[in-house]
Short mmCIF file of C-alpha atoms in Angstrom, two decimals:
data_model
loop_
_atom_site.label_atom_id
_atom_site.label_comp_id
_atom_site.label_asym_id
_atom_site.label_seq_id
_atom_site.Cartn_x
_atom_site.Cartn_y
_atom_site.Cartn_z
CA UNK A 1 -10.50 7.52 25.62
CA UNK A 2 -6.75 7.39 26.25
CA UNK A 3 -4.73 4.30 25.43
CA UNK A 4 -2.22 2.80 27.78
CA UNK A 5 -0.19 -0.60 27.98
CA UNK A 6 -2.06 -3.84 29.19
CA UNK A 7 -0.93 -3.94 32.57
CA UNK A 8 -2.35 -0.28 33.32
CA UNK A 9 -4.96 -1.28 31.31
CA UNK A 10 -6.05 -3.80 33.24
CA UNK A 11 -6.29 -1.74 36.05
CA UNK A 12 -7.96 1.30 34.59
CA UNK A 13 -10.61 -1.08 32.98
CA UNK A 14 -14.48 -1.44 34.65
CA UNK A 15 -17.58 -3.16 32.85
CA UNK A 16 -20.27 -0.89 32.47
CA UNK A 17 -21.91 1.44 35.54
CA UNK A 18 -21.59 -0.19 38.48
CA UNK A 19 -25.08 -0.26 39.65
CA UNK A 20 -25.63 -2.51 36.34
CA UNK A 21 -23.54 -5.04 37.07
CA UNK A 22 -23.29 -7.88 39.21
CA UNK A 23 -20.93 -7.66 41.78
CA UNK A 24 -19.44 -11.31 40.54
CA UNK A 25 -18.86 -9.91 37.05
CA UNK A 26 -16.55 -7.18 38.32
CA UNK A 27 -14.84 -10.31 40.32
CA UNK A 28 -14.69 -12.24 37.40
CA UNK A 29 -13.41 -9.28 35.70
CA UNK A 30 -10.64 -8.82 37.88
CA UNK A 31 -9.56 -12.87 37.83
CA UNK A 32 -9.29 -12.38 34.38
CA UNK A 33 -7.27 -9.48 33.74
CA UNK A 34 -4.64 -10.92 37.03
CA UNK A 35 -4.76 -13.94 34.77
CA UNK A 36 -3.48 -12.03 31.44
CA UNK A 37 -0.88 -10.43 33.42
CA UNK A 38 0.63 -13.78 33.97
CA UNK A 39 0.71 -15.10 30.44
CA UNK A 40 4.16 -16.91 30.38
CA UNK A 41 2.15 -19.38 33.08
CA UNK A 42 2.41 -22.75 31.28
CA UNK A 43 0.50 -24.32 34.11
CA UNK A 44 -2.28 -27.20 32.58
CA UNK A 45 -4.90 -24.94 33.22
CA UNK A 46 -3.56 -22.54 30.86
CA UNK A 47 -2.53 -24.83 28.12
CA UNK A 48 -6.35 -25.08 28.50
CA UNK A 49 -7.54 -21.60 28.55
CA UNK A 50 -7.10 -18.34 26.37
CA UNK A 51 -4.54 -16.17 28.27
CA UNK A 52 -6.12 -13.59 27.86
CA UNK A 53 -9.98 -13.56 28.73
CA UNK A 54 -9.69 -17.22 30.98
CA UNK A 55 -12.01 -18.29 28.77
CA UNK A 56 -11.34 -22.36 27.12
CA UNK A 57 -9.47 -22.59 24.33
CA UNK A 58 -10.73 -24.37 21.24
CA UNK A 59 -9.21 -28.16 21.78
CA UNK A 60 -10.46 -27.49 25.47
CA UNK A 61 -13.98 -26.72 23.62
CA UNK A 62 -14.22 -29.47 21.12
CA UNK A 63 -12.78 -31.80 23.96
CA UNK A 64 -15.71 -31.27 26.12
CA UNK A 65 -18.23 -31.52 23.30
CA UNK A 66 -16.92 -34.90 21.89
CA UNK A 67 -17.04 -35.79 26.24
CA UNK A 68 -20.71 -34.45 26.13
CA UNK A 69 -21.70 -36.22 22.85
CA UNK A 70 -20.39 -39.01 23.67
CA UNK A 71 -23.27 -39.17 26.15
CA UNK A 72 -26.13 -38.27 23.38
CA UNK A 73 -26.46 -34.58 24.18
CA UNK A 74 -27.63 -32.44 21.98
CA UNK A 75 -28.06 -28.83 21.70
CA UNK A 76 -27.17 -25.50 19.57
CA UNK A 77 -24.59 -24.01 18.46
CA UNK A 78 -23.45 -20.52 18.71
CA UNK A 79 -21.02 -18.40 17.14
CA UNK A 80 -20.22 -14.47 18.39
CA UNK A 81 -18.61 -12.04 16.82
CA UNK A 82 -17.93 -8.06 18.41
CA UNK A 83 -19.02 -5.77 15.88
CA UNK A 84 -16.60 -3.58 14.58
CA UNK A 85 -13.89 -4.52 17.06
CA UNK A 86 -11.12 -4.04 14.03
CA UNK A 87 -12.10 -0.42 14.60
CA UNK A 88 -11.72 -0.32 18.30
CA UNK A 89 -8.34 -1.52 18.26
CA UNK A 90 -7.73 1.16 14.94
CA UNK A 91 -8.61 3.78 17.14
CA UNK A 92 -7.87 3.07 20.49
CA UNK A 93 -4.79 0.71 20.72
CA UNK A 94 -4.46 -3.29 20.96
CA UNK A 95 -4.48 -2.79 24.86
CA UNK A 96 -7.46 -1.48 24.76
CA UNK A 97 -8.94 -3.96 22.66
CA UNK A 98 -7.40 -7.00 24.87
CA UNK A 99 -9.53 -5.08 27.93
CA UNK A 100 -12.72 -4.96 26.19
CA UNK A 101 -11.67 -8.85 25.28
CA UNK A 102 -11.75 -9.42 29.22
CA UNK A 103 -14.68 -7.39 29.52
CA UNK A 104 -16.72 -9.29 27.60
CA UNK A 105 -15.69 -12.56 28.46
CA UNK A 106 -16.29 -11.29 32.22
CA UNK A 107 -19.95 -10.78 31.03
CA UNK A 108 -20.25 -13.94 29.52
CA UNK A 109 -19.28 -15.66 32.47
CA UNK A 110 -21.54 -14.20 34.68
CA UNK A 111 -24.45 -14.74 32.05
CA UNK A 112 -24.57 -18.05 31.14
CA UNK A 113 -24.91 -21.23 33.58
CA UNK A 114 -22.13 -23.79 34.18
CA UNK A 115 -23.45 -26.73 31.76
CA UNK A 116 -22.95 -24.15 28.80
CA UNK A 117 -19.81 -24.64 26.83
CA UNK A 118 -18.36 -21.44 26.03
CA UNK A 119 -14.32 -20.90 24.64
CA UNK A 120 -12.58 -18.05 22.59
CA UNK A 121 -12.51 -19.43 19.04
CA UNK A 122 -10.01 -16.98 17.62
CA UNK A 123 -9.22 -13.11 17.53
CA UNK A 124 -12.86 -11.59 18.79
CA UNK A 125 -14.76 -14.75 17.79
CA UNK A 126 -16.56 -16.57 20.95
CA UNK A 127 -18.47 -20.02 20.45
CA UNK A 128 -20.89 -21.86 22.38
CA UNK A 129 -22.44 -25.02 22.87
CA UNK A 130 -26.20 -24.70 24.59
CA UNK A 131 -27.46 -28.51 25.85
CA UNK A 132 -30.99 -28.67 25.51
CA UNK A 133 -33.58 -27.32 22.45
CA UNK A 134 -33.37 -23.62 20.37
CA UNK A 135 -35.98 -22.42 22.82
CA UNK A 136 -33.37 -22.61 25.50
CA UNK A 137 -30.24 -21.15 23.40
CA UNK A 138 -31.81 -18.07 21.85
CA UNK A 139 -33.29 -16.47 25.36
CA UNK A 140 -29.60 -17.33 27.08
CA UNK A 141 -28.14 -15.64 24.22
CA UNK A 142 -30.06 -12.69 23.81
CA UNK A 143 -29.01 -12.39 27.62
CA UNK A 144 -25.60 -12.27 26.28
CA UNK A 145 -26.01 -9.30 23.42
CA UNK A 146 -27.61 -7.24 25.75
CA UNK A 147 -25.05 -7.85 28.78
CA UNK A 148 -22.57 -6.80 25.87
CA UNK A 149 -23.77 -3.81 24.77
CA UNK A 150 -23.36 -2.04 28.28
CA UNK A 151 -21.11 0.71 28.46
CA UNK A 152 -17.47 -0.82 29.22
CA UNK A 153 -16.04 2.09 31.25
CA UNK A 154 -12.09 2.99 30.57
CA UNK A 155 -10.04 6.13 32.33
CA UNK A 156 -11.09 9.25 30.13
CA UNK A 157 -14.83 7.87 29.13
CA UNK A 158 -16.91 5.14 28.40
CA UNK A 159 -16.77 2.58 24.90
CA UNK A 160 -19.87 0.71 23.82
CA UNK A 161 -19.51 -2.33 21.79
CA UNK A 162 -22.12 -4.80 20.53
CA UNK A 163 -22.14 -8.62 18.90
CA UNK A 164 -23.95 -10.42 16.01
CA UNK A 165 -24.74 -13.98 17.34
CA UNK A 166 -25.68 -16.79 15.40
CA UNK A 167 -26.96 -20.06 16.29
CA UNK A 168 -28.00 -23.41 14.80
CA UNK A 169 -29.15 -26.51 16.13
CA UNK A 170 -26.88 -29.56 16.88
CA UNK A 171 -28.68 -32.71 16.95
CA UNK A 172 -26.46 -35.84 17.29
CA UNK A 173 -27.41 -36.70 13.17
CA UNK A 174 -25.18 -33.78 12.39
CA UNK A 175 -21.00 -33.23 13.48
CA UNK A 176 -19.70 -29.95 14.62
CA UNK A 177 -18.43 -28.66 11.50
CA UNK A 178 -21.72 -28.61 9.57
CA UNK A 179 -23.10 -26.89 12.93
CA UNK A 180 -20.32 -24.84 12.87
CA UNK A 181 -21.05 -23.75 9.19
CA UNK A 182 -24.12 -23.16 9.54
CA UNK A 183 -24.16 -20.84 13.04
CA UNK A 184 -21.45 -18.94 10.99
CA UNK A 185 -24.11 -18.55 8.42
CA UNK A 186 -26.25 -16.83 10.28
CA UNK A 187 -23.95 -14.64 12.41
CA UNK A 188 -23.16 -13.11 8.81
CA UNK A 189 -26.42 -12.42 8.26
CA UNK A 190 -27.40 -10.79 11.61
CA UNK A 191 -24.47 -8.44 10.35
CA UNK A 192 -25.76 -8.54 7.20
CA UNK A 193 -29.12 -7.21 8.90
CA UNK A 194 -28.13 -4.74 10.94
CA UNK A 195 -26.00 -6.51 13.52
CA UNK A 196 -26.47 -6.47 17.37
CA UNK A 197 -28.96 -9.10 17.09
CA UNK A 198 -29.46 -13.36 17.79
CA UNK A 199 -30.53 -15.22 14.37
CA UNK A 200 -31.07 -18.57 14.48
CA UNK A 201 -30.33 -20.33 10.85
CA UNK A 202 -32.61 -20.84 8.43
CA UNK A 203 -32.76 -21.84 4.41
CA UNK A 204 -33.66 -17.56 4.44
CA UNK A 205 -30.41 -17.04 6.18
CA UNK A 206 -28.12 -19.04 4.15
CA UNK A 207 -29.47 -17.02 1.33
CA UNK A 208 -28.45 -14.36 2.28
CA UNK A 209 -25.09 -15.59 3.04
CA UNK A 210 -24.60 -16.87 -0.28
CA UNK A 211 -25.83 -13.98 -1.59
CA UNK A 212 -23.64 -11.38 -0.07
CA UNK A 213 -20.48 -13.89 -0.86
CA UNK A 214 -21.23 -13.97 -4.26
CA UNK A 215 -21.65 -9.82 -4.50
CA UNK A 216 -18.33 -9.96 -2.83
CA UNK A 217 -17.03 -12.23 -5.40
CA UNK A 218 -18.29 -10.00 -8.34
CA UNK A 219 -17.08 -6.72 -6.15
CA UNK A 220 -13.67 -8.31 -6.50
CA UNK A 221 -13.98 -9.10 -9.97
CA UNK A 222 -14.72 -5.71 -11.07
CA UNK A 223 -12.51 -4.37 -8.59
CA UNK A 224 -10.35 -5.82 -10.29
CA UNK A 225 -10.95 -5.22 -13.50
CA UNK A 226 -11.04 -1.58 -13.35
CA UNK A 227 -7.39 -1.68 -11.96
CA UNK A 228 -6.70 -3.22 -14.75
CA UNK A 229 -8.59 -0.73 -17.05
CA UNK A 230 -6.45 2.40 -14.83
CA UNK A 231 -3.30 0.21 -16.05
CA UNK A 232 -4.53 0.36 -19.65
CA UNK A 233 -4.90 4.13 -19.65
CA UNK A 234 -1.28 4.35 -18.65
CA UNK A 235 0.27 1.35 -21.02
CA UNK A 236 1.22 1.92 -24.58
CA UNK A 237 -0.71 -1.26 -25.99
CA UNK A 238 2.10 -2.47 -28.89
CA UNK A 239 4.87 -2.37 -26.21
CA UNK A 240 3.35 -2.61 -22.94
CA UNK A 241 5.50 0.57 -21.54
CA UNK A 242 4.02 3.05 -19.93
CA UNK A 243 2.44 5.31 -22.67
CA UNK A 244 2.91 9.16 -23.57
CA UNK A 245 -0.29 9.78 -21.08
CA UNK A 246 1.65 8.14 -18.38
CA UNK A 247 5.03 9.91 -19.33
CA UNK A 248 3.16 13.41 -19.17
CA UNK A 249 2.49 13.17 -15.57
CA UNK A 250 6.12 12.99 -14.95
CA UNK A 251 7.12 15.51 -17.35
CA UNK A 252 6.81 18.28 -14.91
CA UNK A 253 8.17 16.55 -11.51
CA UNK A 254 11.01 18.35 -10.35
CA UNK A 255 14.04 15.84 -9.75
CA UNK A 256 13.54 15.87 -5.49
CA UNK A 257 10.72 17.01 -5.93
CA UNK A 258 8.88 13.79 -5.18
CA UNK A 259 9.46 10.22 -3.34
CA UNK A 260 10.15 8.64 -6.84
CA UNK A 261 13.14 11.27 -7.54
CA UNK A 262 14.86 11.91 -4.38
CA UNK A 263 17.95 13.42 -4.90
CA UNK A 264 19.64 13.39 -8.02
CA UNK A 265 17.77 12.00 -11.49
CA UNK A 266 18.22 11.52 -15.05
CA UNK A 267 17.06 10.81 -18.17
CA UNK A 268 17.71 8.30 -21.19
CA UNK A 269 16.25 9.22 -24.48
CA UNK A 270 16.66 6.34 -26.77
CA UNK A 271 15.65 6.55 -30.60
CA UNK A 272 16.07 3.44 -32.88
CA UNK A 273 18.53 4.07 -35.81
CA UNK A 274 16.86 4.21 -39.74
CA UNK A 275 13.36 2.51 -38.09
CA UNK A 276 11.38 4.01 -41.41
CA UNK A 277 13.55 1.98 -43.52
CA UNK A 278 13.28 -1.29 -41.34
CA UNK A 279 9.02 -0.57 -41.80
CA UNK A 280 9.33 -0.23 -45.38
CA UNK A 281 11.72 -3.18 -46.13
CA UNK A 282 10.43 -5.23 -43.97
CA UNK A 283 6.65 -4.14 -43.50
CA UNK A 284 4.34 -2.41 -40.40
CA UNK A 285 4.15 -5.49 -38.95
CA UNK A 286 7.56 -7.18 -38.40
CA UNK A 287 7.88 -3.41 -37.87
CA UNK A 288 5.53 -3.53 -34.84
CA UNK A 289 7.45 -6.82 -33.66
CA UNK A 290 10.95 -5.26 -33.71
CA UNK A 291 9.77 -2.53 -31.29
CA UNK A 292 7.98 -4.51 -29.35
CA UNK A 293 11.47 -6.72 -28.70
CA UNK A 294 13.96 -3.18 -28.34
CA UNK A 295 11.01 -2.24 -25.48
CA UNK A 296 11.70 -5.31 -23.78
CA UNK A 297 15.26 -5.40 -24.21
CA UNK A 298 15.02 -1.82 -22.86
CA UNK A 299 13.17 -2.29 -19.86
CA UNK A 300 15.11 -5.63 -18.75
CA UNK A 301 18.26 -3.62 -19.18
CA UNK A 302 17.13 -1.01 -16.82
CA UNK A 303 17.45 -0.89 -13.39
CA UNK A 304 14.73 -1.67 -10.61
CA UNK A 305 12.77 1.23 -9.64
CA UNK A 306 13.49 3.03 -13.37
CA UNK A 307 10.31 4.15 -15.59
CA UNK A 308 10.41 3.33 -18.79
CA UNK A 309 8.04 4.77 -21.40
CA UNK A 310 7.33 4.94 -25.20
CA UNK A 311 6.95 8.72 -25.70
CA UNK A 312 5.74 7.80 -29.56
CA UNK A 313 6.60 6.04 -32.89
CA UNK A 314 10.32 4.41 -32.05
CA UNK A 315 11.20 6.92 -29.62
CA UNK A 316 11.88 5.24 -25.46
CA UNK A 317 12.11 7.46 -22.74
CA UNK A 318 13.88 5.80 -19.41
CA UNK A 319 13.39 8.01 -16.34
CA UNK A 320 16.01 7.02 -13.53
CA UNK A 321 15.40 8.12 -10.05
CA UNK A 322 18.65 8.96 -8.16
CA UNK A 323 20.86 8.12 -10.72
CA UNK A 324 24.28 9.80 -10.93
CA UNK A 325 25.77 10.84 -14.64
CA UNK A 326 28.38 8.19 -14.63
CA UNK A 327 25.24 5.42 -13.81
CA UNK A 328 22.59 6.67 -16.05
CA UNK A 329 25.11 6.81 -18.83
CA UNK A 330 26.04 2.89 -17.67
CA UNK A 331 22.38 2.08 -18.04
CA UNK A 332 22.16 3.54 -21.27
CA UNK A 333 25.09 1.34 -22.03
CA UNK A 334 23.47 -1.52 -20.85
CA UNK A 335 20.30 -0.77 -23.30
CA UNK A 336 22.33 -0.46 -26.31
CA UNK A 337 24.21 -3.22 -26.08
CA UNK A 338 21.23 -5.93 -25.36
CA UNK A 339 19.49 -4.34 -28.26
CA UNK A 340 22.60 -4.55 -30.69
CA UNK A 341 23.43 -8.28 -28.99
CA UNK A 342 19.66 -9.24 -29.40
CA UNK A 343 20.78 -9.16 -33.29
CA UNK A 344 17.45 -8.25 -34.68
CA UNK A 345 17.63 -8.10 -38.52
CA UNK A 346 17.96 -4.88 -40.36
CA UNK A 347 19.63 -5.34 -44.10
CA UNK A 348 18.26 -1.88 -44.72
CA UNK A 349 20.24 0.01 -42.33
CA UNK A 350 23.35 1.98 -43.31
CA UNK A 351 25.24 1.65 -39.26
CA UNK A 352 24.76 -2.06 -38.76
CA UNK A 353 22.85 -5.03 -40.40
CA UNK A 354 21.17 -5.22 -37.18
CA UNK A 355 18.73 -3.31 -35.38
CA UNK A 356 20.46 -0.54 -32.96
CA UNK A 357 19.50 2.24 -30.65
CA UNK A 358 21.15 5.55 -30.26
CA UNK A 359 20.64 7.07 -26.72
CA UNK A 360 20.97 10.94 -25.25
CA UNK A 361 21.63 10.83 -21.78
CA UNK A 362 20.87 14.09 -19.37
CA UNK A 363 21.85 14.21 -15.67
CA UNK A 364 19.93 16.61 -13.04
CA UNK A 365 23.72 16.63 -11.32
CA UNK A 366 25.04 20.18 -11.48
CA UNK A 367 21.74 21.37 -13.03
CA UNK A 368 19.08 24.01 -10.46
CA UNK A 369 15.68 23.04 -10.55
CA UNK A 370 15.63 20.55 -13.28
CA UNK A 371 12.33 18.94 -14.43
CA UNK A 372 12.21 15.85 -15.94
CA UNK A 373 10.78 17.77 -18.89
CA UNK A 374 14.17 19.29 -19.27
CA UNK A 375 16.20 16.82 -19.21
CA UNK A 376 14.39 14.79 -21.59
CA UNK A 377 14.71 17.57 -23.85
CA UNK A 378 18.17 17.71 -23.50
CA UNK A 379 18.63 14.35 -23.70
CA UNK A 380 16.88 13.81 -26.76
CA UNK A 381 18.87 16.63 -28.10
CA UNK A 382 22.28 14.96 -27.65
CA UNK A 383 20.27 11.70 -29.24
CA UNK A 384 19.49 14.21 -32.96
CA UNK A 385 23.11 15.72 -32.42
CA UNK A 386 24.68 12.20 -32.82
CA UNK A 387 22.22 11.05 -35.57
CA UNK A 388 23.28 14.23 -37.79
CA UNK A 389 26.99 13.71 -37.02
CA UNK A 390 27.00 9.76 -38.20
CA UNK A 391 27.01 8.89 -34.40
CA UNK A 392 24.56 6.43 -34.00
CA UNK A 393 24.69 3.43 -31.79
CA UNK A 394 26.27 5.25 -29.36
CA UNK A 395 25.67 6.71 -25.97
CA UNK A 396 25.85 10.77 -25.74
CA UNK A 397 25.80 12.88 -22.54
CA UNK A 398 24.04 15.91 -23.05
#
């Protein structure tokens, strides 16, 4: 197949072998196409008709029914759907998908008589309304399928298509909505069945609906679920930062070596200052509270896009994608600051009667082939240098 814009589409576009069709189909073909070519026509007829296949609109459709009900006629209800068009237009282009559009509204045309309602409901969706009993409807539409599934020929080869049809009856006890509900019913489960086929619903056929929408439901409940599971694997569970499993599949990334690092990177290693005396003055679990408040104060401090993680005990490692030195040593600024500001309670602690964090800082700038495994290393260096030289609470470029 080749793809090509609408207008040469519509030129390049047949329905089937010729000898199979009807010589009004491929007249009723070309009206429609000339009639998409022309879609800023704002003519009545068109505020009445698709623009693309000529076929009615929906108002135009639920016009005429309320006209024909109005005069106690009953019939079924129909509802058509192209199987698998999503993939035609995938593969083949949105022009070619509007041509098999006109293709198949040229068939229906020429298939069903002139008392049948028939109108493009939305996207590849086609609806009818059949006067008369289901013995009538589900001949007509099995017409319809089969007229369908003919070869639609394009320049470069030929693309099949089929439809799932279903119908339900429409007596005058019942409006079109519940008609409506329940043709859509059983077009789901002639897909459901094996699609390319006319089911008319039936209690069987609405169980099957409700069936397959409640597997869908659980599908997206476990769905999601298990992303949430793959998010536990990579989330320390006290501070909700990504974990040391999470941390060690960054570890060996080259900075530019990978979307999330383009260019230059760096690399914040934050320890807090005299934590083993804060656990045993104050206990594990205001313990386990503190660090769960420096994480957060941490990871609102960084910037968008940064990855923060708790490598182990009270030791935070910030990865920052394309930072400079000057603005991963700002961030680390930033860090240290909310976490002395937040004020957090530490009478045991020789550098401030408040919890604070001293942070290493490591730049990839000026540094070949640096791995984030590096400069976290060297950053947490500079962090151990300070400690043993009284410098805590500070920031430290490595």
């Amino acid at each position: 197949m080749i793809r090509r814009p609408m207008s040469a589409a519509a030129n390049a576009v047949r329905t089937g072998p010729t000898r199979r069709l009807a010589k009004l189909e491929q007249r009723l073909l070309s009206w429609l196409m000339a009639r998409a070519e022309k879609r800023g026509d704002e003519s009545p007829w068109m505020q009445r008709h698709d623009a693309l296949t000529g076929l009615a609109n929906r108002l135009t459709f639920e016009d005429n029914l309320r006209q024909l009900r109005r005069r106690d006629v009953a019939g079924s209800i129909a509802v058509l759907d192209l199987d698998g068009f999503k993939v035609v237009n995938d593969r083949y282009g949105h022009a070619a998908g509007d041509a098999v559009l006109c293709a198949v509204a040229a068939r229906l045309l020429a298939t069903v008589s002139a008392d049948v309602l028939v109108a493009r409901y939305g996207g590849d969706e086609i609806i009818f309304f059949i006067p008369g009993e289901m013995g009538r409807a589900i001949p007509l539409l099995e017409r319809v399928r089969l007229g369908i599934s003919q070869p639609i020929d394009m320049h470069g080869g030929q693309l099949c298509v089929t439809a799932s049809i279903g119908v339900a009856p429409l007596p005058m006890s019942i409006g079109l909505s519940e008609g409506m509900t329940s043709a859509d019913m059983a077009m789901y489960a002639a897909k459901s069945n094996g699609r390319d086929r006319v089911l008319a619903f039936s209690p069987e056929t609405q169980g099957v609906v409700v069936a397959r929408r409640e597997l869908a439901k659980t599908v997206v409940i476990l769905q999601e679920r298990n992303r949430q599971l793959q998010e536990q694997v990579h989330l320390d569970a006290l501070t909700g930062l990504g974990n040391r499993r999470a941390l060690d599949e960054v570890l060996e990334v080259s900075c530019g070596g990978e979307p999330r690092l383009a260019g230059h990177c760096a690399v914040a290693f934050l320890d807090i200052d005299h934590f083993g005396s804060f656990n045993k003055h104050h206990g594990d679990d205001r313990g386990d509270e503190a660090l769960r408040q420096v994480a957060q104060l941490v990871k609102s401090s960084a910037r968008r896009g940064d990855l923060v993680f708790r490598k182990g005990g009270e030791e935070i490692v910030v990865v920052l994608p394309g930072a400079t030195e000057e603005e991963a040593q700002a961030a680390g600024e930033r860090m240290r600051s909310a976490v002395q500001e937040a004020a957090i309670q530490h009478v045991a602690s020789p550098t401030a009667p408040v919890i604070t964090i001293t942070v290493g800082v490591a730049s990839s700038h000026g540094r070949k082939q640096s791995t984030v495994h590096q400069l976290m290393n060297l950053a947490a260096e500079a962090a151990m240098r300070a400690k043993v030289k009284a410098q805590r609470n500070q920031v430290h470029l490595a």
